[in-house]
Structures are given as structure tokens and as C-alpha cells.
Tab-separated table of N, CA and C in Angstrom:
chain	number	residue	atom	x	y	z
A	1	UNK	N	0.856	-1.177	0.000
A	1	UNK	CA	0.000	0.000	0.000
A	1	UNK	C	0.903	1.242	0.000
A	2	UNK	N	0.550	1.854	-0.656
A	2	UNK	CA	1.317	3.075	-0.529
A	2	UNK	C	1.136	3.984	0.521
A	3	UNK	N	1.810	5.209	0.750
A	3	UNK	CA	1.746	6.291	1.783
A	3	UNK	C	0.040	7.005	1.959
A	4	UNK	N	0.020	7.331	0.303
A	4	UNK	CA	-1.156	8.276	0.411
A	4	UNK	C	-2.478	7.477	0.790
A	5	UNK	N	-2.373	5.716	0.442
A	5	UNK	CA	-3.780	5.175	1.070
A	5	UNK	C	-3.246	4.814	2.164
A	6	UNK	N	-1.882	4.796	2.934
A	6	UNK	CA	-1.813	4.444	4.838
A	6	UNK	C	-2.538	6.082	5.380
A	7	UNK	N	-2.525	6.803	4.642
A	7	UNK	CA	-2.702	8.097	5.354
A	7	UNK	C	-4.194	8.200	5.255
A	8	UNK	N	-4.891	7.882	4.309
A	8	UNK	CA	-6.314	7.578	4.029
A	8	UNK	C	-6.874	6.866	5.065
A	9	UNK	N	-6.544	5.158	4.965
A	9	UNK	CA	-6.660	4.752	6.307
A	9	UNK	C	-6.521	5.244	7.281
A	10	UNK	N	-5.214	5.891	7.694
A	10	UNK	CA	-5.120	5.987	9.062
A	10	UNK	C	-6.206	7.113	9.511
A	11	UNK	N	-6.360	8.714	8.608
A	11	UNK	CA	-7.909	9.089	8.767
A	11	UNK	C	-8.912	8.456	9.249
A	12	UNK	N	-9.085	7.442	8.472
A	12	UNK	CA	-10.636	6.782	8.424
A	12	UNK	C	-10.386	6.181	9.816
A	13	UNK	N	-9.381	5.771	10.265
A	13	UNK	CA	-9.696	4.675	12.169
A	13	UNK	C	-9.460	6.144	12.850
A	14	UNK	N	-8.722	7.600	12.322
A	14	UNK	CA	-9.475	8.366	13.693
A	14	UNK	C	-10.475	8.670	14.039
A	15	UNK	N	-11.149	8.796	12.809
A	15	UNK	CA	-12.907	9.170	12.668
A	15	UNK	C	-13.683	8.707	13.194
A	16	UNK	N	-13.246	7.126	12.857
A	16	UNK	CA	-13.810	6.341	13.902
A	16	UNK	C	-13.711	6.087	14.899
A	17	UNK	N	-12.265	6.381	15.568
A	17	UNK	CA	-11.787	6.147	17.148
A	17	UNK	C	-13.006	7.388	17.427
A	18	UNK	N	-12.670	8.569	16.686
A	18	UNK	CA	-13.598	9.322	17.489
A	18	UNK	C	-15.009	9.414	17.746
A	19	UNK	N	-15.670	8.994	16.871
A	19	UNK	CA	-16.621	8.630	16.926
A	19	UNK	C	-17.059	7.534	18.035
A	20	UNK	N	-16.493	6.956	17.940
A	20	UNK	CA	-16.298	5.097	19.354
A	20	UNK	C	-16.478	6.259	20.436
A	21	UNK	N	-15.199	7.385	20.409
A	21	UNK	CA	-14.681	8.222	21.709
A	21	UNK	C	-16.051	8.688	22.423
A	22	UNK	N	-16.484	9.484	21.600
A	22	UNK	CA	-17.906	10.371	21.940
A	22	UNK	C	-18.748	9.960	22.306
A	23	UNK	N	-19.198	8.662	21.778
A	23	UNK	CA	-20.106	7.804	22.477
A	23	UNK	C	-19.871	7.484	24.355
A	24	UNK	N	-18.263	7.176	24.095
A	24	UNK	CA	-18.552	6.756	25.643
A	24	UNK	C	-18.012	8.086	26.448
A	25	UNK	N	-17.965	9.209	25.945
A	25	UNK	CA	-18.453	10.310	26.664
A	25	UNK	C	-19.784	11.164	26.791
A	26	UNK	N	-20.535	10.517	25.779
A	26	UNK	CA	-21.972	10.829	26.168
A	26	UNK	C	-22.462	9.706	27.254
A	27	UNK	N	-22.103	8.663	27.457
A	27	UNK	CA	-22.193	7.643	28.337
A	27	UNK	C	-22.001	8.128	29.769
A	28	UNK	N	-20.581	8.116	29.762
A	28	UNK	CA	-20.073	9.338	31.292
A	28	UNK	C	-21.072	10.256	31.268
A	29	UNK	N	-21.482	11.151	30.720
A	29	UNK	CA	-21.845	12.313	30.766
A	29	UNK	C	-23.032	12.149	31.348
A	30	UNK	N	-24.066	11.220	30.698
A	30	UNK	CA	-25.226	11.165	31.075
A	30	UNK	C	-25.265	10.368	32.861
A	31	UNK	N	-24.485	9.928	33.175
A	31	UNK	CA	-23.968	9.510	34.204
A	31	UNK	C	-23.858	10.692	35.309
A	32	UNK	N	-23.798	11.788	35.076
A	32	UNK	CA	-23.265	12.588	35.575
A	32	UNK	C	-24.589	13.961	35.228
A	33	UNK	N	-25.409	13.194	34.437
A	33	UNK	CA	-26.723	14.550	34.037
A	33	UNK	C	-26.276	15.285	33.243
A	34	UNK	N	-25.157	15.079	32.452
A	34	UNK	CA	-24.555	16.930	31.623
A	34	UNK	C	-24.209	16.173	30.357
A	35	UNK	N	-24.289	16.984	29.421
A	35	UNK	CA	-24.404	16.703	27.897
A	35	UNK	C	-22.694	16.396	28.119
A	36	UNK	N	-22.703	15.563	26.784
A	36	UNK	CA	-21.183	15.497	26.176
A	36	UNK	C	-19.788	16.797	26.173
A	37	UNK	N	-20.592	17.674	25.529
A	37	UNK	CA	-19.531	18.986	25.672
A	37	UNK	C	-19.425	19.337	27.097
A	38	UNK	N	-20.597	19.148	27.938
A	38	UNK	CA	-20.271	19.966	29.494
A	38	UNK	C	-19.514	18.989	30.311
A	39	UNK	N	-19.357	17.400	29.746
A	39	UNK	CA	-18.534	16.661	29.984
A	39	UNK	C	-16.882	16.797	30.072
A	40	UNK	N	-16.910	17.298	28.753
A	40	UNK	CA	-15.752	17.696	28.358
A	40	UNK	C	-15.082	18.969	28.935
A	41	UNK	N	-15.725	19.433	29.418
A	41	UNK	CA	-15.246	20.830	29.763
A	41	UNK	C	-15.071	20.452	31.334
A	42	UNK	N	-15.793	19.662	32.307
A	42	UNK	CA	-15.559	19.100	33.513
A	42	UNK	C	-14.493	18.806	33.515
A	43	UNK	N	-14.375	17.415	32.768
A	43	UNK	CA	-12.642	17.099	32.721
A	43	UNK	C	-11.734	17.049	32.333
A	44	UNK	N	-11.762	18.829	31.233
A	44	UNK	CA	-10.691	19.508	31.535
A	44	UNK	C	-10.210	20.309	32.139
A	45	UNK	N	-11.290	20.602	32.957
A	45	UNK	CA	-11.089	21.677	34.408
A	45	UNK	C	-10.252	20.458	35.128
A	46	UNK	N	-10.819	19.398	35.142
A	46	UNK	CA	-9.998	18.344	36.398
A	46	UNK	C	-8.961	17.806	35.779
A	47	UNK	N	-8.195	17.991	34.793
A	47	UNK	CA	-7.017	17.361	33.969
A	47	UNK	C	-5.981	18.811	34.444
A	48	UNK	N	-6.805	20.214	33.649
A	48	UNK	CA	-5.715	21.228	33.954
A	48	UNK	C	-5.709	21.945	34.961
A	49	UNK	N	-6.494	22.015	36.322
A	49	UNK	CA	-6.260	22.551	37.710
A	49	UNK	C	-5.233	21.816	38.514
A	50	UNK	N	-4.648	22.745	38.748
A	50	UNK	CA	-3.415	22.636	39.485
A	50	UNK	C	-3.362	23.295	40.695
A	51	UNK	N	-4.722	23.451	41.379
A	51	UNK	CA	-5.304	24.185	42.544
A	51	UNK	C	-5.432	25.708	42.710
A	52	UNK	N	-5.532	26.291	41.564
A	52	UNK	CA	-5.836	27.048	41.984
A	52	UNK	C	-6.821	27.701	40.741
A	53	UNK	N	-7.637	27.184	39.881
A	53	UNK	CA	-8.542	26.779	39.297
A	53	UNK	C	-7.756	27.170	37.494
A	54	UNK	N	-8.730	27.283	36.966
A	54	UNK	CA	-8.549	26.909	35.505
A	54	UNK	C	-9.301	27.953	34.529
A	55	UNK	N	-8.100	29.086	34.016
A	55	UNK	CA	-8.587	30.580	33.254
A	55	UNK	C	-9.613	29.614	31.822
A	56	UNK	N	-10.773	30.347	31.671
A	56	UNK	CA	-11.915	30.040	31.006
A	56	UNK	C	-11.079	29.576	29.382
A	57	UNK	N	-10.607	30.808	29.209
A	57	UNK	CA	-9.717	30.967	27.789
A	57	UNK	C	-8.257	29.209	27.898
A	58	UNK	N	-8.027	28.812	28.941
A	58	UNK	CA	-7.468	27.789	28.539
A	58	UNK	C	-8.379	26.337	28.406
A	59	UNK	N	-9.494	26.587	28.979
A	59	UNK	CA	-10.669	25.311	29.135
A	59	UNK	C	-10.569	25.310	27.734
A	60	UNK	N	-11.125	26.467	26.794
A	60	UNK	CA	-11.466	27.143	25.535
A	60	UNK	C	-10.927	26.107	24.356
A	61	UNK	N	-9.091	26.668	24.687
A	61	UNK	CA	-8.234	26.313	24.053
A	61	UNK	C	-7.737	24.880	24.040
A	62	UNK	N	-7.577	24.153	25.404
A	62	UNK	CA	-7.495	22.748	25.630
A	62	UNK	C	-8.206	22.357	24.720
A	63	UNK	N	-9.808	22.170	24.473
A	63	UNK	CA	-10.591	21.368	23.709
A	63	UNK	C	-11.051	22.350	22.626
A	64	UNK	N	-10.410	23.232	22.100
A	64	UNK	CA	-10.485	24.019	20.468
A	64	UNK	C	-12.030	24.269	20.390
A	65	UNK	N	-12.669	25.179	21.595
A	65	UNK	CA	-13.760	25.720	21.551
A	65	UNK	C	-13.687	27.218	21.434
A	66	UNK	N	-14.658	27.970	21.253
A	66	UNK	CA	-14.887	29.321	21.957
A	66	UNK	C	-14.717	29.385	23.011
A	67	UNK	N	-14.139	30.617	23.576
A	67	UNK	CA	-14.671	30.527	25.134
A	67	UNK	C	-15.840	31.107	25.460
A	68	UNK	N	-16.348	32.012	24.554
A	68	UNK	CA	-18.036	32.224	24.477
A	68	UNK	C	-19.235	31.000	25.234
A	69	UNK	N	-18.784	29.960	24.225
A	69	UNK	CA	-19.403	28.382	24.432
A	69	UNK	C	-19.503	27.952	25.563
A	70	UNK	N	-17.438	28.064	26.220
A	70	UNK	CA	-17.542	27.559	27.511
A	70	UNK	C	-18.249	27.886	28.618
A	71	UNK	N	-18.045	29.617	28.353
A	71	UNK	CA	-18.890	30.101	29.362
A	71	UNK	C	-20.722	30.129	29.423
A	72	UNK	N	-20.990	30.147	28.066
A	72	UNK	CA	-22.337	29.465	28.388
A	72	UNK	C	-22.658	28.418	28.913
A	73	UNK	N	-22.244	27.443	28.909
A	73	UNK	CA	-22.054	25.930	29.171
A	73	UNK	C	-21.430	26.026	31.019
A	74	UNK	N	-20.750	26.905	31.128
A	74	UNK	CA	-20.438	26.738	32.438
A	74	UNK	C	-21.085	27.555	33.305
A	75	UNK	N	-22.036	28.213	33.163
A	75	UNK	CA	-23.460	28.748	33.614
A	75	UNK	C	-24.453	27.551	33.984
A	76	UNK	N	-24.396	26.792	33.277
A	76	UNK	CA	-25.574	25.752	33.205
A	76	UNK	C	-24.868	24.690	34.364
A	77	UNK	N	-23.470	24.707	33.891
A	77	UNK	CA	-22.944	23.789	34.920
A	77	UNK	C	-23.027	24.121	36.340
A	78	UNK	N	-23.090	25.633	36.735
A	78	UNK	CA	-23.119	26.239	37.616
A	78	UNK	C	-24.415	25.787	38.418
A	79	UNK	N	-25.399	25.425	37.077
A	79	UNK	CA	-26.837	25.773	38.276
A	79	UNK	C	-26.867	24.228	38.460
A	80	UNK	N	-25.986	22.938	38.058
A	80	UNK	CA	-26.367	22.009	38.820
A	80	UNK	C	-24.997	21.589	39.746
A	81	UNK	N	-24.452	22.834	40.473
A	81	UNK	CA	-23.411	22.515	40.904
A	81	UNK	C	-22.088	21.800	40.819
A	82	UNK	N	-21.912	21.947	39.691
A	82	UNK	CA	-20.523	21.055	39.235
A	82	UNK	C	-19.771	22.611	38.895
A	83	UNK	N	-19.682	23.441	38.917
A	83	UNK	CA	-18.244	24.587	38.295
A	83	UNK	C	-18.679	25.599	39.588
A	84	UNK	N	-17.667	26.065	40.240
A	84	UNK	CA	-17.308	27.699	40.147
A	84	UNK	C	-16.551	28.495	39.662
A	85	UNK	N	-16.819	29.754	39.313
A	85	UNK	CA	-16.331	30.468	38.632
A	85	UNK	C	-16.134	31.377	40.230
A	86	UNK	N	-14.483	32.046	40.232
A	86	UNK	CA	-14.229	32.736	40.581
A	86	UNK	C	-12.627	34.012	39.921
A	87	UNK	N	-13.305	34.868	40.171
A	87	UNK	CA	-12.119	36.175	39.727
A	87	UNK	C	-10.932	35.788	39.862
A	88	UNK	N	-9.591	35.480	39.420
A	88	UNK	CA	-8.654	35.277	39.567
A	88	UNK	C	-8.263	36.236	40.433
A	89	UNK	N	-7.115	36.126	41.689
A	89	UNK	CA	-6.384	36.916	42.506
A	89	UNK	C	-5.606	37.714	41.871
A	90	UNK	N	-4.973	37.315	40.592
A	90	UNK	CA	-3.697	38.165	39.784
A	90	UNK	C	-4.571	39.276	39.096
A	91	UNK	N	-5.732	39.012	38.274
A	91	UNK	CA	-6.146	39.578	37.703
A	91	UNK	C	-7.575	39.381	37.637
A	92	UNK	N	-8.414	40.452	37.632
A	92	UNK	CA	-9.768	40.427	38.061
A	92	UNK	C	-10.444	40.393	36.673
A	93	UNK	N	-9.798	40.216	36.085
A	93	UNK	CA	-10.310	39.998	34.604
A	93	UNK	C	-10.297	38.592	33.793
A	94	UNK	N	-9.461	38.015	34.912
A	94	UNK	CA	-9.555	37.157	34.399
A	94	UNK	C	-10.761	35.825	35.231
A	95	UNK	N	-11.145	35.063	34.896
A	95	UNK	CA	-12.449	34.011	35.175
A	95	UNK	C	-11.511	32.944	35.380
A	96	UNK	N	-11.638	31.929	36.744
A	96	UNK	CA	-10.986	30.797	37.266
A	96	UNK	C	-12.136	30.013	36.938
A	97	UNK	N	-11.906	28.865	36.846
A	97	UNK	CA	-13.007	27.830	36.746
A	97	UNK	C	-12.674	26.620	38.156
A	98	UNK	N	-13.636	26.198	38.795
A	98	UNK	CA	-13.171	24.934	39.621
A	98	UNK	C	-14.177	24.142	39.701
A	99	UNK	N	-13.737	23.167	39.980
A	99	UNK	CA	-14.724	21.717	39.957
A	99	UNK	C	-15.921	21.806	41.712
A	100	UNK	N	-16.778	21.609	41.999
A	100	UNK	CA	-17.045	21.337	43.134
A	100	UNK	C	-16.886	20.422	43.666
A	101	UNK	N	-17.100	20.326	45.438
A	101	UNK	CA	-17.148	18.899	45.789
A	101	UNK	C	-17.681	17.874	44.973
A	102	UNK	N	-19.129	18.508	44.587
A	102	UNK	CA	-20.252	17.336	44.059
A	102	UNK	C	-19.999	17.089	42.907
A	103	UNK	N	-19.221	17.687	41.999
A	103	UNK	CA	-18.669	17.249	40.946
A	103	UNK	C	-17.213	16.353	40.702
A	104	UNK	N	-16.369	16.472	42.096
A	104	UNK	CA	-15.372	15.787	42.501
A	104	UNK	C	-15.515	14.569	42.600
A	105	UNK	N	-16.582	14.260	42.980
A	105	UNK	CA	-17.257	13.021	43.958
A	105	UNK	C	-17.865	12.371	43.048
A	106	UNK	N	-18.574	12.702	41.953
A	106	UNK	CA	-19.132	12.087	40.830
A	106	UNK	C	-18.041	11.640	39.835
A	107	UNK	N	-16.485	12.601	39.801
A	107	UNK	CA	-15.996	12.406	38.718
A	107	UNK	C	-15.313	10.527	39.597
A	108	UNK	N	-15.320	11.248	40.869
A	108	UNK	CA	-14.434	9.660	41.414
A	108	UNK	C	-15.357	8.726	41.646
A	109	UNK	N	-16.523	8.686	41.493
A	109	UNK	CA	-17.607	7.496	41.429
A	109	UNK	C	-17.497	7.075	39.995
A	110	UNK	N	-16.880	7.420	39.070
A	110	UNK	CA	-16.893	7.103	37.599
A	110	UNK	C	-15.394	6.296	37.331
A	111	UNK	N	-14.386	6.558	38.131
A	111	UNK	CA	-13.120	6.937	38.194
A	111	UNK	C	-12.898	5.354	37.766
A	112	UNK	N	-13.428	4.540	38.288
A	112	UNK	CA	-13.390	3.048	38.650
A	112	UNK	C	-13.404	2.534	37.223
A	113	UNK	N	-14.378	3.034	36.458
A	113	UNK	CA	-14.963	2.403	35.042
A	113	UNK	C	-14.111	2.770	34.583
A	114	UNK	N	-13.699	4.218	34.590
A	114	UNK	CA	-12.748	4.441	33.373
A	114	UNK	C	-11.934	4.198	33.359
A	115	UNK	N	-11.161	4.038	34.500
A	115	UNK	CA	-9.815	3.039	34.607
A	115	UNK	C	-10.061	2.048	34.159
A	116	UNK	N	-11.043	0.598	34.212
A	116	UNK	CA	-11.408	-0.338	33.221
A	116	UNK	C	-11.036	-0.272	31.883
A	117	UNK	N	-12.255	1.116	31.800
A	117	UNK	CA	-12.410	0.740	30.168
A	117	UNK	C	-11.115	1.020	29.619
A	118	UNK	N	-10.284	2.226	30.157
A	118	UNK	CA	-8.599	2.688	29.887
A	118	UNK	C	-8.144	1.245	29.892
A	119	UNK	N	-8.103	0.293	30.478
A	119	UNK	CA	-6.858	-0.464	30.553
A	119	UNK	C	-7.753	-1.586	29.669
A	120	UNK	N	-9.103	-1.950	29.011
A	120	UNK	CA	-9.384	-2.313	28.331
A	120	UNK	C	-8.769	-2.075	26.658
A	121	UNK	N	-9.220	-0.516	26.547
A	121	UNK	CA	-9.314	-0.073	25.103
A	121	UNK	C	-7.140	-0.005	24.844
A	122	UNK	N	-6.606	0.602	25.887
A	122	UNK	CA	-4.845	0.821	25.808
A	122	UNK	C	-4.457	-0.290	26.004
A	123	UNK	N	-4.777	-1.691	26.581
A	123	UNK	CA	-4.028	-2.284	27.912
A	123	UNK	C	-2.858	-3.328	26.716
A	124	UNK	N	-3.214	-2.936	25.492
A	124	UNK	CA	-2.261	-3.717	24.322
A	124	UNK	C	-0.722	-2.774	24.165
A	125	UNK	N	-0.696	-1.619	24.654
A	125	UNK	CA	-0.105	-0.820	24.520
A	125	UNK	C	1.053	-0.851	25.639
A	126	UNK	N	2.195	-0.659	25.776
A	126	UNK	CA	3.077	-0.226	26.829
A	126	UNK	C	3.332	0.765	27.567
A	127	UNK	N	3.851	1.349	28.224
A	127	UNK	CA	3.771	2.850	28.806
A	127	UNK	C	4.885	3.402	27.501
A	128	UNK	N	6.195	2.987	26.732
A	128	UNK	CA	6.227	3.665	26.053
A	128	UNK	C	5.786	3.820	24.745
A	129	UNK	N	4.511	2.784	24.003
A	129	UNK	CA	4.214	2.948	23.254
A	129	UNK	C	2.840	4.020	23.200
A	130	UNK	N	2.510	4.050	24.662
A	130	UNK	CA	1.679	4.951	24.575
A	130	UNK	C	2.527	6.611	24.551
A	131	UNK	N	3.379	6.814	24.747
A	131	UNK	CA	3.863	7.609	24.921
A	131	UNK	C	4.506	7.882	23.147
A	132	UNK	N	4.799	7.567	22.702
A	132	UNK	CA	5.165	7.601	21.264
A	132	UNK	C	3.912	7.687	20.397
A	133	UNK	N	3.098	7.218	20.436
A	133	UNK	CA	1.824	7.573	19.752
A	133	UNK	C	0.764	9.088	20.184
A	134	UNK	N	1.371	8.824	21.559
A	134	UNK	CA	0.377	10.178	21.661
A	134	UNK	C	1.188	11.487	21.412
A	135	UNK	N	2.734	11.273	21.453
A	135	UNK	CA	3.680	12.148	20.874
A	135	UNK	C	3.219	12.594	19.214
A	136	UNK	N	3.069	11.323	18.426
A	136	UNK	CA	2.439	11.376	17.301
A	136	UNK	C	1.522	11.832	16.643
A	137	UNK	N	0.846	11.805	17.720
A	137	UNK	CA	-1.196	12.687	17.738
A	137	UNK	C	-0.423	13.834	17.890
A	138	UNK	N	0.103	14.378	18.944
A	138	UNK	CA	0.310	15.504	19.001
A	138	UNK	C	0.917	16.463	17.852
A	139	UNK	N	1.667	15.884	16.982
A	139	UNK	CA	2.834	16.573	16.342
A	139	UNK	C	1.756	16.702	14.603
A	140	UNK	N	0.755	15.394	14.500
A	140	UNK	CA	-0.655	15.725	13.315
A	140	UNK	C	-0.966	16.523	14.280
A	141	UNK	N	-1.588	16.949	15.345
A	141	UNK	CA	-2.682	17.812	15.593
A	141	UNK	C	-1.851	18.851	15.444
A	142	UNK	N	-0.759	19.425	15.718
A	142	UNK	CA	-0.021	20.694	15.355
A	142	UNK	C	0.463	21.114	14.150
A	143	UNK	N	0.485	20.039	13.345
A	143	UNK	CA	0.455	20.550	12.051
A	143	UNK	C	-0.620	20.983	11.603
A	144	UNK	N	-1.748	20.166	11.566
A	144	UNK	CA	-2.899	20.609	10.899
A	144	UNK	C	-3.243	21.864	11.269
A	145	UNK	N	-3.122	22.238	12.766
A	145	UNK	CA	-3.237	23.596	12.979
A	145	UNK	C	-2.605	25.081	12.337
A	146	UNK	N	-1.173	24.168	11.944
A	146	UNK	CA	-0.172	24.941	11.100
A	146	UNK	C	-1.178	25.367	9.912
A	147	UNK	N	-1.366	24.778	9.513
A	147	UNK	CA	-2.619	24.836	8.173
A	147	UNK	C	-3.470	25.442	8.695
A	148	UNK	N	-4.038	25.078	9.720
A	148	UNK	CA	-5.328	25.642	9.734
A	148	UNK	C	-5.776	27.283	9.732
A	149	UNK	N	-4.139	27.594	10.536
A	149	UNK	CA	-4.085	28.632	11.133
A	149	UNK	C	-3.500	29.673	9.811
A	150	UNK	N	-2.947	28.829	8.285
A	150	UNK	CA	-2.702	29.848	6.805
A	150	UNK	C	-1.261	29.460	6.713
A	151	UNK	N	-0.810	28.883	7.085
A	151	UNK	CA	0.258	28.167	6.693
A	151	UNK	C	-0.054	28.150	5.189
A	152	UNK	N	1.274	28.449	4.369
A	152	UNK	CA	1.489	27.714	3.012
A	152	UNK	C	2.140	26.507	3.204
A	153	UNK	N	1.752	25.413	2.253
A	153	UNK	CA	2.111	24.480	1.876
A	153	UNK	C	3.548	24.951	0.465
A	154	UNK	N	3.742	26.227	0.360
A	154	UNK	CA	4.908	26.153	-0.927
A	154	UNK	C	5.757	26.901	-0.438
């Protein structure tokens, strides 16, 4: 097979990984009462807080949203107690995001499965092959951005 149909393929199984992906984050999600995206935005508040909460504009950027979006979405999250939003100390302009207890407590009542299903869907993988592939994701997802963002190709 040549390059240009491994690259075809390899498209077509992300589409589908992602597709597989979304599903079992609408799964979590509904687990938890909150749509897929407000899923997503939960745990990337709990991936990128480092205690002292999480500026709106990087939630945004982590998962290549608006932050318009987020912050609508984290209004809603607000009224079933899973986010606070508080003023950053450095700058009052800027919006912290944090997880609540009751959203803490739900993400670690889930915590169990997904470690499962993680060591289900990876568990073929090594610690450094996972580490080389997701190096890999990373370095397509930054190119394409290269492009995305008006990069010439000449």
C-alpha cells in the first residue's frame, strides 16, 4: 500500500476512534446529568487545575472551543453545581473555573470504570508505546493547525 492510502486509512480509524470516543463520553456524561460537551469541559477543568482553578480561555483552548461556548455551558454547569467560577487573585479579569465537591465526587464514582475501560481499550499498549503515539497525535494535531491557522504548503 502506498503512503497516500496508509494516510487515508489511518484518517478513516481516527474518525472512527472518534466517533467510538464520543459515544462513551456521552455515556459518562449522562452519568453525571450533563451533555457530552459539558462533559468535556468538567474534565478539563480536572485534567488542567493545578489548585488554583482553571482561566476560562485555557478550558477554551485545551478542547479548540470558543470561550463564548464555555462560558455558556459553564453557567448551566453552575446551576447544577458542578463549576465555580471565581475572579482570579492576579487579575480580576480574568475568570478561574473549579470543579465542586459534588462534581469531585461524581468524577471519582466514575473513576473506577474508566480506569477499566482505559486499561481495556490501551491495555495492548506499553507505557512507552503509549507515549510515542500520543507524541504522534500531538505533532498531526499541530500541524494541521499549522494549516489551519494559513500556513502555506509552498
Amino acid at each position: 500500500m502506498d503512503k497516500a492510502s496508509l494516510i487515508n486509512e489511518f484518517i478513516w480509524e481516527l474518525l472512527s476512534t472518534s466517533n467510538v470516543t464520543r459515544k462513551r463520553r456521552r455515556y459518562l456524561a449522562e452519568k453525571m446529568d450533563i451533555s457530552g460537551p459539558q462533559w468535556l469541559i468538567v474534565t478539563a477543568i480536572n485534567y488542567l487545575n493545578r489548585g488554583d482553578g482553571v482561566p476560562v480561555t485555557d478550558v477554551a483552548n485545551k478542547l479548540d472551543l470558543k470561550s463564548t461556548f464555555v462560558t455558556a455551558q459553564t453557567k448551566l454547569l453552575m446551576e447544577k453545581n458542578l463549576i465555580l467560577k471565581m475572579a482570579s487573585p492576579d487579575d480580576g479579569r480574568v475568570v478561574l473555573l473549579h470543579l465542586t465537591d459534588e462534581a469531585n465526587q461524581k468524577i471519582a464514582e466514575l473513576q473506577d470504570r474508566r480506569n477499566k475501560e482505559n486499561e481495556y481499550i490501551y491495555g495492548t499498549m506499553n507505557a512507552e508505546q503509549l507515549k510515542e503515539f500520543s507524541k504522534a497525535l500531538k505533532k498531526i494535531r499541530e500541524n494541521a493547525e499549522h494549516l489551519e491557522n494559513g500556513a502555506s504548503l509552498l
